[in-house]
XYZ file of C-alpha atoms in Angstrom:
194
model
C 173.091 26.661 120.396
C 170.134 26.693 118.035
C 167.763 26.188 120.982
C 169.265 29.201 122.829
C 168.810 31.395 119.705
C 165.189 30.362 119.327
C 164.580 30.947 123.052
C 166.201 34.411 122.850
C 164.133 35.321 119.741
C 160.925 34.206 121.465
C 161.860 36.215 124.590
C 162.427 39.374 122.491
C 159.111 38.849 120.667
C 157.147 38.348 123.909
C 158.799 41.436 125.460
C 157.967 43.647 122.500
C 154.349 42.438 122.450
C 154.048 43.098 126.198
C 155.449 46.614 125.810
C 153.115 47.369 122.912
C 150.106 46.070 124.857
C 151.018 48.220 127.838
C 150.768 51.459 125.895
C 147.451 53.304 125.880
C 145.543 52.841 122.670
C 144.697 56.089 120.928
C 141.175 57.197 121.679
C 138.743 56.841 118.851
C 136.873 60.125 118.839
C 135.099 62.067 116.158
C 132.090 62.009 113.909
C 131.053 59.910 110.919
C 128.007 60.201 108.682
C 126.808 56.991 107.061
C 123.958 56.743 104.522
C 121.520 53.903 105.132
C 121.375 51.945 101.874
C 118.043 52.039 100.079
C 116.560 54.793 102.231
C 116.607 58.539 102.770
C 118.206 58.148 106.206
C 121.732 59.127 107.257
C 123.210 58.004 110.584
C 125.360 60.436 112.559
C 127.852 58.439 114.641
C 129.628 60.418 117.360
C 132.247 59.468 119.945
C 133.621 62.154 122.265
C 136.619 62.378 124.548
C 134.516 62.753 127.674
C 130.924 62.808 128.849
C 129.241 66.149 128.349
C 126.959 68.308 126.273
C 126.889 67.920 122.469
C 124.976 70.163 120.083
C 123.917 68.840 116.661
C 122.988 71.341 113.912
C 121.924 70.663 110.339
C 122.142 73.463 107.754
C 120.671 73.543 104.255
C 122.442 74.940 101.169
C 121.451 78.510 102.171
C 123.143 78.039 105.601
C 119.797 78.073 107.422
C 119.421 75.791 110.423
C 116.820 73.157 109.612
C 117.370 71.090 112.756
C 119.075 71.653 116.090
C 119.302 69.217 118.974
C 121.260 69.133 122.228
C 122.419 65.907 123.863
C 123.499 66.124 127.520
C 125.523 63.664 129.563
C 126.754 61.647 126.584
C 130.168 60.578 125.344
C 128.789 59.049 122.146
C 125.638 58.321 120.210
C 124.149 57.175 116.912
C 121.431 59.491 115.641
C 119.387 58.620 112.522
C 118.410 61.600 110.354
C 115.527 61.123 107.918
C 115.812 63.458 104.909
C 112.496 62.326 103.351
C 110.523 65.366 102.278
C 113.565 67.652 102.102
C 114.808 69.173 98.859
C 117.700 67.325 97.216
C 120.986 69.186 97.666
C 123.966 69.757 99.937
C 123.529 69.792 103.718
C 126.027 70.570 106.476
C 126.111 68.519 109.681
C 127.784 70.318 112.601
C 128.601 68.843 116.031
C 129.835 71.081 118.850
C 131.313 69.507 121.980
C 133.903 70.475 124.606
C 136.721 69.745 122.126
C 135.306 72.094 119.459
C 133.369 71.845 116.190
C 133.200 68.929 113.810
C 131.685 69.700 110.393
C 130.834 67.383 107.549
C 128.896 67.969 104.321
C 126.558 65.465 102.696
C 124.680 65.482 99.415
C 121.119 64.271 99.608
C 119.292 63.241 96.443
C 116.025 61.505 95.944
C 116.555 57.745 95.939
C 113.479 57.040 93.838
C 113.905 55.592 90.375
C 111.718 56.357 87.427
C 109.678 53.328 86.508
C 111.084 51.034 83.826
C 113.556 53.326 82.052
C 115.736 51.655 79.438
C 118.358 52.999 77.023
C 120.020 50.856 74.398
C 122.502 51.567 71.626
C 121.044 50.522 68.288
C 123.129 47.954 66.411
C 124.345 48.952 62.932
C 123.068 52.506 63.483
C 126.022 54.793 64.179
C 125.360 57.079 67.168
C 121.690 56.154 67.640
C 120.220 55.334 71.052
C 116.700 54.177 71.915
C 115.186 55.559 75.127
C 112.015 53.877 76.392
C 110.034 54.741 79.507
C 107.107 52.710 80.784
C 105.097 55.233 82.758
C 102.457 52.704 83.866
C 99.516 54.825 82.749
C 100.618 58.011 84.489
C 100.021 61.286 82.758
C 102.971 63.423 83.771
C 105.789 65.014 81.786
C 109.261 63.482 81.761
C 112.534 65.385 81.503
C 115.328 63.957 79.351
C 118.884 65.257 79.652
C 121.886 63.864 77.790
C 125.462 64.621 78.877
C 128.762 63.968 77.078
C 131.879 62.327 78.576
C 132.924 65.630 80.197
C 129.478 65.994 81.797
C 128.476 68.838 79.442
C 124.747 69.031 78.729
C 124.270 68.290 75.021
C 120.479 67.794 74.941
C 117.574 68.686 77.212
C 113.838 68.391 76.664
C 110.579 67.901 78.498
C 108.031 65.545 76.941
C 104.334 65.473 77.779
C 103.694 61.757 78.056
C 100.424 59.906 78.349
C 101.481 56.405 79.354
C 104.565 54.905 77.721
C 107.260 56.753 75.767
C 109.989 55.766 73.300
C 112.294 57.850 71.124
C 115.494 57.403 69.110
C 118.241 59.971 69.752
C 120.960 60.537 67.142
C 124.246 61.421 68.882
C 126.892 60.911 66.228
C 128.263 64.491 66.385
C 129.743 63.867 69.835
C 132.353 61.201 70.575
C 132.957 59.295 73.796
C 130.637 58.260 76.591
C 127.085 59.468 77.178
C 124.877 59.815 80.240
C 121.086 59.818 79.969
C 119.181 61.354 82.893
C 115.417 60.806 82.950
C 113.269 62.424 85.644
C 109.678 63.364 86.333
C 107.934 66.019 88.414
C 107.423 63.580 91.311
C 111.157 63.494 91.989
C 111.805 60.121 90.331
C 115.255 60.079 88.716
C 117.112 57.475 86.664
C 120.651 57.860 85.299
C 122.080 55.511 82.662
C 125.693 55.720 81.434
C 127.242 54.391 78.239
């Protein structure tokens, strides 16, 4: 009796698997935008329902077309987009195919880091933080912004620096977390959170 029950259970399992395998899988169509780690490149990955014409448009924050390309006779592609040299900000990627429009927004920011930026909380000194920047002999100004836990700007200054820079900031009037943002005119940016 036990053997018949096991046989019947196995028969039901095999039947259900066979029925499930016989159904058409849903088509995987659409668009995805993937940033390439450590670079200023984004990959547009597209898979359409059928072979045809696909138009790719990229718009800047002012809704101006900065790139337009048409692909013909394709049902999918991977297209790398290099944003090097473009202003940091929000961009809109638009794909138009026979099924309609697909739109996705991305935020591009410079991936450079300011050289050797360090922030440390001073021990036994309530609310004091030491910011040090090793500028490696460069002669350009640095911008220092400090934000509170709610991302409100609580301090902003530009320092003319000849080489290295260090300064203690007293932040004991504001409670919670802090974010230090250090940038220069070359587009280097470093963000440190406490």
